[in-house]
PDB file of C-alpha atoms and ligand atoms in Angstrom:
ATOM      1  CA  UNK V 249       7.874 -10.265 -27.600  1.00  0.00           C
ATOM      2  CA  UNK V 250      10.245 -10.762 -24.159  1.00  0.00           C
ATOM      3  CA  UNK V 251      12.784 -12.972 -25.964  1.00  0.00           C
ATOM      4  CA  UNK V 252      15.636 -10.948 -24.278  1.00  0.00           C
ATOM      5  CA  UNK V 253      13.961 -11.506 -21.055  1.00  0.00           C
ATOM      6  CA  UNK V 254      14.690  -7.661 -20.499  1.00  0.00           C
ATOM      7  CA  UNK V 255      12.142  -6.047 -22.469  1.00  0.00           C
ATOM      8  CA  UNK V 256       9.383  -4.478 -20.307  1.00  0.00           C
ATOM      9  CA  UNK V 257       6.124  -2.520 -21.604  1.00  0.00           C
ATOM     10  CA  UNK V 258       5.249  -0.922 -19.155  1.00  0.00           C
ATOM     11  CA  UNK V 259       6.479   0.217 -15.436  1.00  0.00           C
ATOM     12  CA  UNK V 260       4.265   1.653 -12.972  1.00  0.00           C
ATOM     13  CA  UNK V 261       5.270   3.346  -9.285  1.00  0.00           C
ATOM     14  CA  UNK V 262       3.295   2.805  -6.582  1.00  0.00           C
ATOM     15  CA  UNK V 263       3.729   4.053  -3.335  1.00  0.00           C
ATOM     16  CA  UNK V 264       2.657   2.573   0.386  1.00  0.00           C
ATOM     17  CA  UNK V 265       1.942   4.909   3.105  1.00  0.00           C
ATOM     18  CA  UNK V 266       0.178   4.975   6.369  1.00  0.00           C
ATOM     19  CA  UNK V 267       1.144   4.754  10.261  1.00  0.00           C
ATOM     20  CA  UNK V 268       3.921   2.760  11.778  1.00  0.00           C
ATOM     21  CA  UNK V 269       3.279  -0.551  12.340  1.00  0.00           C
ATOM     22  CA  UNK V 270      -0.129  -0.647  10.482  1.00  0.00           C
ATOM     23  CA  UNK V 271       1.723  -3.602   8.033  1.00  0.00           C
ATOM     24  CA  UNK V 272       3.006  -1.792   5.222  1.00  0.00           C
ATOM     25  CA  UNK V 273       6.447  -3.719   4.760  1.00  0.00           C
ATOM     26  CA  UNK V 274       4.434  -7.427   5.302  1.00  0.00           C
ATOM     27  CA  UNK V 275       2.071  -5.830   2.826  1.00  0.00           C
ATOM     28  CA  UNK V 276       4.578  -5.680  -0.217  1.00  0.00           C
ATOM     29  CA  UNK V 277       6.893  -8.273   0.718  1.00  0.00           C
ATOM     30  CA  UNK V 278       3.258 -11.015   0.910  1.00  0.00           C
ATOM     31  CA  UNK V 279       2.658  -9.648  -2.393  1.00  0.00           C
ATOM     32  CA  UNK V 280       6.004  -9.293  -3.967  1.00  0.00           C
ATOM     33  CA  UNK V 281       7.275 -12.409  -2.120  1.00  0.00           C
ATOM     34  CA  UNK V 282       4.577 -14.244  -0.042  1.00  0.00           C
ATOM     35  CA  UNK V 283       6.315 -13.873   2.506  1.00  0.00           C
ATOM     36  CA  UNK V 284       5.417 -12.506   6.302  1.00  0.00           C
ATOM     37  CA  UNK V 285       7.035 -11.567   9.682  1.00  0.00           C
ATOM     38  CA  UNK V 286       5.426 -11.371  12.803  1.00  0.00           C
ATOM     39  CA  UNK V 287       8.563  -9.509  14.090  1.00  0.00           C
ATOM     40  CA  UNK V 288       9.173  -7.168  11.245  1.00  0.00           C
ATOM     41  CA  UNK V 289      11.273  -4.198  12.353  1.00  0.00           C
ATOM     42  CA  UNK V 290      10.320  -0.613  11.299  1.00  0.00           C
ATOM     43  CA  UNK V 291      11.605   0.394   7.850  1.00  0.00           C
ATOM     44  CA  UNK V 292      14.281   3.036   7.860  1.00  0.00           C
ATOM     45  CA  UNK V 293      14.272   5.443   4.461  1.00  0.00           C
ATOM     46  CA  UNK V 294      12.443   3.867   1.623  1.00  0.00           C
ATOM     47  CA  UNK V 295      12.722   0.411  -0.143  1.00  0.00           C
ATOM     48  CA  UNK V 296      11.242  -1.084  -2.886  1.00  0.00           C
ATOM     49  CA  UNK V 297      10.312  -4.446  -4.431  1.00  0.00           C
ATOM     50  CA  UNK V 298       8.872  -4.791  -8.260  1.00  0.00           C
ATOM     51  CA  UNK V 299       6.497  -7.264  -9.385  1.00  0.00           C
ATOM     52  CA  UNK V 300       5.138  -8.210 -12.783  1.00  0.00           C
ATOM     53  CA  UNK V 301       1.545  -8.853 -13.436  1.00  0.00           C
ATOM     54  CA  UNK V 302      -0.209  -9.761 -16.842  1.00  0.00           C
ATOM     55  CA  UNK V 303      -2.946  -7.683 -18.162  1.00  0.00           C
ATOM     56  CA  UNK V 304      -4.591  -8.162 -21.379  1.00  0.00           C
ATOM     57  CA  UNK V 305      -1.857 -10.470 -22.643  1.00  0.00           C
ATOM     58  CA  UNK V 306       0.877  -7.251 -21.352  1.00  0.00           C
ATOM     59  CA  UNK V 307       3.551  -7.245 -18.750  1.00  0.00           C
ATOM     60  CA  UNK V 308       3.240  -5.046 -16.495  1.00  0.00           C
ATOM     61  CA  UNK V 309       5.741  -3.951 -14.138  1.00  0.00           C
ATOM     62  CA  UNK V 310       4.746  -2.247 -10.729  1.00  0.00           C
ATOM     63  CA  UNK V 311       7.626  -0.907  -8.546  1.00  0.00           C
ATOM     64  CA  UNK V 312       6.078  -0.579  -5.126  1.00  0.00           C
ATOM     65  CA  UNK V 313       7.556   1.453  -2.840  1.00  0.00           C
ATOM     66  CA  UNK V 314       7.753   1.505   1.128  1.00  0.00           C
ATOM     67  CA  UNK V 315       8.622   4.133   3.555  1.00  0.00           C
ATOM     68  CA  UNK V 316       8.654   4.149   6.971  1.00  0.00           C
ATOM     69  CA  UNK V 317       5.775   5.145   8.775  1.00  0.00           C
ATOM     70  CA  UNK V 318       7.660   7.397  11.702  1.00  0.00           C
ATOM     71  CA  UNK V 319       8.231  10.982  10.983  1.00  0.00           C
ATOM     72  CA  UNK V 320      12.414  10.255  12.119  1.00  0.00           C
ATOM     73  CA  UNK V 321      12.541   7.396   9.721  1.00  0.00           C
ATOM     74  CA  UNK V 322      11.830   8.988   6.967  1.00  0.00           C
ATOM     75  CA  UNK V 323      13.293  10.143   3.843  1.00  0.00           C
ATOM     76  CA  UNK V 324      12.958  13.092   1.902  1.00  0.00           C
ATOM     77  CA  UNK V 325       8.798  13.158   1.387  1.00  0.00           C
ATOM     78  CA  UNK V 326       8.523  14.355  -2.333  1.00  0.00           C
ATOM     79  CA  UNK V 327      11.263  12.238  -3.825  1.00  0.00           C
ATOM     80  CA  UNK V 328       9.115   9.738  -2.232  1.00  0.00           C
ATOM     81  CA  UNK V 329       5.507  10.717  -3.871  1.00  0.00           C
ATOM     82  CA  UNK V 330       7.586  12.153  -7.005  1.00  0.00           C
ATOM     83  CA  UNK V 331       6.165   9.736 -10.197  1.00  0.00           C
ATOM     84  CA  UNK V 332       3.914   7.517  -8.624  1.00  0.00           C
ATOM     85  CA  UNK V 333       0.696   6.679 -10.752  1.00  0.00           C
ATOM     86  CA  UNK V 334      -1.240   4.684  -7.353  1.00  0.00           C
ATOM     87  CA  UNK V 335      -1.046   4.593  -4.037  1.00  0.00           C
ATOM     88  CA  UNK V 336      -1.789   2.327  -1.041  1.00  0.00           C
ATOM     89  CA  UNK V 337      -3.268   4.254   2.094  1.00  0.00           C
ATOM     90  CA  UNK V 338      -2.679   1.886   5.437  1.00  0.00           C
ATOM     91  CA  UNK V 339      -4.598   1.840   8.728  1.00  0.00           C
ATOM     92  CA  UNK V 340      -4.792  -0.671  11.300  1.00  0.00           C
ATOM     93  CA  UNK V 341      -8.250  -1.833  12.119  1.00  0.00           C
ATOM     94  CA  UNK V 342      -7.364  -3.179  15.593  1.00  0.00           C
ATOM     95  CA  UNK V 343      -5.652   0.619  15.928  1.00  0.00           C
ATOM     96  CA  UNK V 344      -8.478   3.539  15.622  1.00  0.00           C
ATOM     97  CA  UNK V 345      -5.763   5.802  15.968  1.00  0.00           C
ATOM     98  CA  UNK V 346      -4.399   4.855  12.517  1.00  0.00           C
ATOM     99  CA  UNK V 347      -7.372   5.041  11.009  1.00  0.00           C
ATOM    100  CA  UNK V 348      -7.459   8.666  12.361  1.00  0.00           C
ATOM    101  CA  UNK V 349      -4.823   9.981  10.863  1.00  0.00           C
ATOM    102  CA  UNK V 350      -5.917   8.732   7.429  1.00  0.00           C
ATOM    103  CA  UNK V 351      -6.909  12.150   6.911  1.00  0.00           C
ATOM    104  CA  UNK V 352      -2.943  13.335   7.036  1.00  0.00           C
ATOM    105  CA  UNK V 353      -1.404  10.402   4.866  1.00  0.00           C
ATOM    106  CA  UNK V 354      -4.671  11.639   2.344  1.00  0.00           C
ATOM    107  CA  UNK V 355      -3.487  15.425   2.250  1.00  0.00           C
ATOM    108  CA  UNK V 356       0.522  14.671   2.298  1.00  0.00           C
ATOM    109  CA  UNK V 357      -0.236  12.726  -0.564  1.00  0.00           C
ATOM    110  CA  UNK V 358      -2.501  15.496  -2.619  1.00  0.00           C
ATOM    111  CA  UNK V 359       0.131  17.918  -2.191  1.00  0.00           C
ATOM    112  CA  UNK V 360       2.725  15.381  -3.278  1.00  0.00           C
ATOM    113  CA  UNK V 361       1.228  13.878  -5.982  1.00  0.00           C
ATOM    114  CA  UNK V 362      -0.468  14.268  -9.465  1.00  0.00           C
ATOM    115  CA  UNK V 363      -4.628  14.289  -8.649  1.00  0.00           C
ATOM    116  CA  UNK V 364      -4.627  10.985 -11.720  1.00  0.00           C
ATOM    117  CA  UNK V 365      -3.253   8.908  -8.973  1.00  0.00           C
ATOM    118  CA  UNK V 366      -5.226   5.911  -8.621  1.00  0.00           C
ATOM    119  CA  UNK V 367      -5.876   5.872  -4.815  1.00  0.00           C
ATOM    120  CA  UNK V 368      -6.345   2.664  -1.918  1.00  0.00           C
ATOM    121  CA  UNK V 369      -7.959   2.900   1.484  1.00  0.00           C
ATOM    122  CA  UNK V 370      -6.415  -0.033   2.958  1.00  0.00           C
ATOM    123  CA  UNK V 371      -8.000  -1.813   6.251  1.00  0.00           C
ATOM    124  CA  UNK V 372      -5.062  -4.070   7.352  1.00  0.00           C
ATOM    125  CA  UNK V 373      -5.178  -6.776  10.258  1.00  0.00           C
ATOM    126  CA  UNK V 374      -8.537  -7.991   9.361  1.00  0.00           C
ATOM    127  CA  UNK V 375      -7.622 -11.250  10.898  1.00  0.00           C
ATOM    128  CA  UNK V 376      -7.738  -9.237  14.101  1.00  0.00           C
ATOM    129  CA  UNK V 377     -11.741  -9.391  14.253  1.00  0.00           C
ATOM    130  CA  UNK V 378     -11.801  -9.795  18.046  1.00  0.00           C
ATOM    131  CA  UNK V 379      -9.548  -6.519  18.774  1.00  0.00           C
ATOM    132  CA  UNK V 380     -10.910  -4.507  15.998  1.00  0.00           C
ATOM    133  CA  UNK V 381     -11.749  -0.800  16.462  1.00  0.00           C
ATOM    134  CA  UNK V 382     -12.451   0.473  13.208  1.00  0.00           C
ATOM    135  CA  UNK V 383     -16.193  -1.193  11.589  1.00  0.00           C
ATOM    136  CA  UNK V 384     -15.655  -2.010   7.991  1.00  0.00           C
ATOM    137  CA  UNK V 385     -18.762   0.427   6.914  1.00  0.00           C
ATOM    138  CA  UNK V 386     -16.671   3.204   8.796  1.00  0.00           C
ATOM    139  CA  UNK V 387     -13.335   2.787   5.975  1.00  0.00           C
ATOM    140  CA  UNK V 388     -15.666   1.908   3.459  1.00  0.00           C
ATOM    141  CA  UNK V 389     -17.819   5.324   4.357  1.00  0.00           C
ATOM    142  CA  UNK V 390     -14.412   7.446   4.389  1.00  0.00           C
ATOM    143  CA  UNK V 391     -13.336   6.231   0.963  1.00  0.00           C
ATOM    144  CA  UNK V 392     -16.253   6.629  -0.187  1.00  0.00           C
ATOM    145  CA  UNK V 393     -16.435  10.464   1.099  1.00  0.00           C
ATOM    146  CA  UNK V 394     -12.656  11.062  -0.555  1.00  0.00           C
ATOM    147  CA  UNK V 395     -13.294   9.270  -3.995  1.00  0.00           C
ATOM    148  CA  UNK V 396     -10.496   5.762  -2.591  1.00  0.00           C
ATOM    149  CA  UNK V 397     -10.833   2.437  -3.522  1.00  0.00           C
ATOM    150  CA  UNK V 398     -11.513   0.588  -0.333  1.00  0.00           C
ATOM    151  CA  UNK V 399     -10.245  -2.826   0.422  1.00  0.00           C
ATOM    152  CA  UNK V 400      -9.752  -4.458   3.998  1.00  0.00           C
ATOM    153  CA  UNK V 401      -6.510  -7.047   4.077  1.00  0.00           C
ATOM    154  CA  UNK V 402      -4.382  -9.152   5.830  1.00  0.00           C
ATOM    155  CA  UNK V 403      -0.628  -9.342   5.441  1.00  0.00           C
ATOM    156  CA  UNK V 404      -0.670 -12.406   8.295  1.00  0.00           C
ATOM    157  CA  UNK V 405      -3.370 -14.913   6.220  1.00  0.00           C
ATOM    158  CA  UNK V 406      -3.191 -13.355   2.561  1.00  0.00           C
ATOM    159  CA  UNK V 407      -6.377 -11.684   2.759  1.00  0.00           C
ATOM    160  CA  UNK V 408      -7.219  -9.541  -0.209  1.00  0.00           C
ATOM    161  CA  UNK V 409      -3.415  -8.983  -0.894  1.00  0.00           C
ATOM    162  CA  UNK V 410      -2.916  -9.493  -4.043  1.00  0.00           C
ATOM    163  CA  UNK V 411      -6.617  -8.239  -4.613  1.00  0.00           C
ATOM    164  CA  UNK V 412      -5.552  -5.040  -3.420  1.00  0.00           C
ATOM    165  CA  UNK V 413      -2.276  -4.202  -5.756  1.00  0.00           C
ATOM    166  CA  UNK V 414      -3.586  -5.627  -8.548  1.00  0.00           C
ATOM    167  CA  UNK V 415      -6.282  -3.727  -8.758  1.00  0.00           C
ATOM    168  CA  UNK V 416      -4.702  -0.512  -8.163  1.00  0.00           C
ATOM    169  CA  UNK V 417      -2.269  -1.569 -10.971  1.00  0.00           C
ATOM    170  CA  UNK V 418      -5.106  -2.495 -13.400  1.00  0.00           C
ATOM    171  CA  UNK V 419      -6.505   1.196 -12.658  1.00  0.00           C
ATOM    172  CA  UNK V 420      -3.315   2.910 -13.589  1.00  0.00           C
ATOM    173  CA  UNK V 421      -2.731   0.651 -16.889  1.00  0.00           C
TER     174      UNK V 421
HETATM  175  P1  LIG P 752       6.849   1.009   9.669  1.00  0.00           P
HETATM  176  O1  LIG P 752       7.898   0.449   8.797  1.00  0.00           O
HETATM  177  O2  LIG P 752       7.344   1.385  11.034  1.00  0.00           O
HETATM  178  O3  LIG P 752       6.131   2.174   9.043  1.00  0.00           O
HETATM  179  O4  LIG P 752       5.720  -0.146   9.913  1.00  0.00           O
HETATM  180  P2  LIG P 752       4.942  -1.014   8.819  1.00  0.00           P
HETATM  181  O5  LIG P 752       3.672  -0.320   8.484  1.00  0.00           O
HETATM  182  O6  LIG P 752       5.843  -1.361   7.701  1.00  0.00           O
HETATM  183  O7  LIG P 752       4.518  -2.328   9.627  1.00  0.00           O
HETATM  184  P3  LIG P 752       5.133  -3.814   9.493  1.00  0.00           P
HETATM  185  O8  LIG P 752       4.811  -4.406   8.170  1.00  0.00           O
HETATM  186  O9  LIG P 752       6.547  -3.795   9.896  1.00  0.00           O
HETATM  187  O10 LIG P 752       4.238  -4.594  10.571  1.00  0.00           O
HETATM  188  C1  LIG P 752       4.162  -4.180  11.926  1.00  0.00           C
HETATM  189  C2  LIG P 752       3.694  -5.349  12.790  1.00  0.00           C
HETATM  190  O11 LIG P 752       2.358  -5.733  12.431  1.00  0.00           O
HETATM  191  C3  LIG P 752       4.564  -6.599  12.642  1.00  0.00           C
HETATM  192  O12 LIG P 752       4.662  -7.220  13.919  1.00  0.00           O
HETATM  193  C4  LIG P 752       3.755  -7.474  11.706  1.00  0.00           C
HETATM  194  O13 LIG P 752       4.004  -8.837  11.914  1.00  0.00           O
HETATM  195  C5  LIG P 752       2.323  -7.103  12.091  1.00  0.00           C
HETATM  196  N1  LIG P 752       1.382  -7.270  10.967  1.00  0.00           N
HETATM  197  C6  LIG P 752       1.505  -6.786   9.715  1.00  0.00           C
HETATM  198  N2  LIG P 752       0.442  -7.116   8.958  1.00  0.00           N
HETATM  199  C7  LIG P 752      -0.383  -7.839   9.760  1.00  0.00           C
HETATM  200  C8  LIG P 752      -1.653  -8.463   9.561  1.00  0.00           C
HETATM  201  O14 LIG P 752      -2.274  -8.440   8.489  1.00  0.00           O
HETATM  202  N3  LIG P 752      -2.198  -9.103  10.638  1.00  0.00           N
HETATM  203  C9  LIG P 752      -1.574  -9.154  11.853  1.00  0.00           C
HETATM  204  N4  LIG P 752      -2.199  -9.798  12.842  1.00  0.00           N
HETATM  205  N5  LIG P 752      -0.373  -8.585  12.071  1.00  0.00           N
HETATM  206  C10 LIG P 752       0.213  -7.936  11.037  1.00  0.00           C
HETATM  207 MG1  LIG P 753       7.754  -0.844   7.270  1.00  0.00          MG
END
């Protein structure tokens, strides 16, 4: 029972991470907001939206969390990772240098976070299948090799978004 309207059952952190400019921010706010800008600016410290989902007849509350992708932007890295039961792991597929340094993003996050942490490769800008650099069976093969969910996405036509966070969500609950 919700009657108060304030009553939540459960609450669940997730965190985004990944390159700059690989679509993290459009990725929460299409999800938490459908919303999406083409001329998004890079996110200084940390934000975060929250979004409910039903599972099973529960609420479930996910605060999703955003950081900026450059090193300067920043904030401090383990308040960051510090609670969070899944994580979203961005790359760019029309950027092979993104998907490159999937391997860093993969080790900050084991040294920042509990190993239960339900765990996302996440191929964004798959509407860009005329610039892409990274095949699909190449993320798929790489998540496959580090024990990730896999998913490729677009934060421009909706792609797999909600797919994506909800299932990561449903794997924590
Ligand atoms: P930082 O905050 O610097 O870490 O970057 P970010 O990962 O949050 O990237 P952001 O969401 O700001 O997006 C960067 C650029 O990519 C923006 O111009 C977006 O409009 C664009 N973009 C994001 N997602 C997509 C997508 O799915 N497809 C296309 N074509 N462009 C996208
Ligand atoms: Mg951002």
């Amino acid at each position: 029972d919700d009657s108060d309207g304030e009553a939540e059952e459960y609450l669940f952190k997730v965190v985004i991470i990944g390159d700059s400019a690989v679509g993290k921010s459009n990725l929460l706010s299409r999800y938490a907001r459908n919303e999406f800008n083409l001329h998004s600016k890079a996110t200084i410290g940390v934000e975060f939206q929250t979004q409910s989902m039903d599972i099973d007849g529960k609420e479930v509350k996910a605060q999703i969390w955003d950081t900026a992708g450059q090193e300067r932007f920043r904030a401090v890295t383990s308040a960051y990772y510090r609670g969070a039961f899944g994580a979203l792991l961005v790359y760019d597929i029309s950027r092979r240098g993104t998907f490159d340094n999937v391997g860093r993003w993969l080790q900050e996050l084991n040294t920042h976070s509990d190993t239960t942490v339900a765990k996302m490769l996440v191929g964004n800008k798959c509407d860009l299948e005329n610039i892409r650099e990274v095949p699909v069976e190449e993320g798929k093969a790489l998540a496959e090799s580090e024990g990730l969910f896999f998913m490729e996405t677009s934060a421009l036509d909706s792609t797999n978004v909600n797919t994506a966070f909800e299932l990561v969500i449903k794997e924590i609950y």
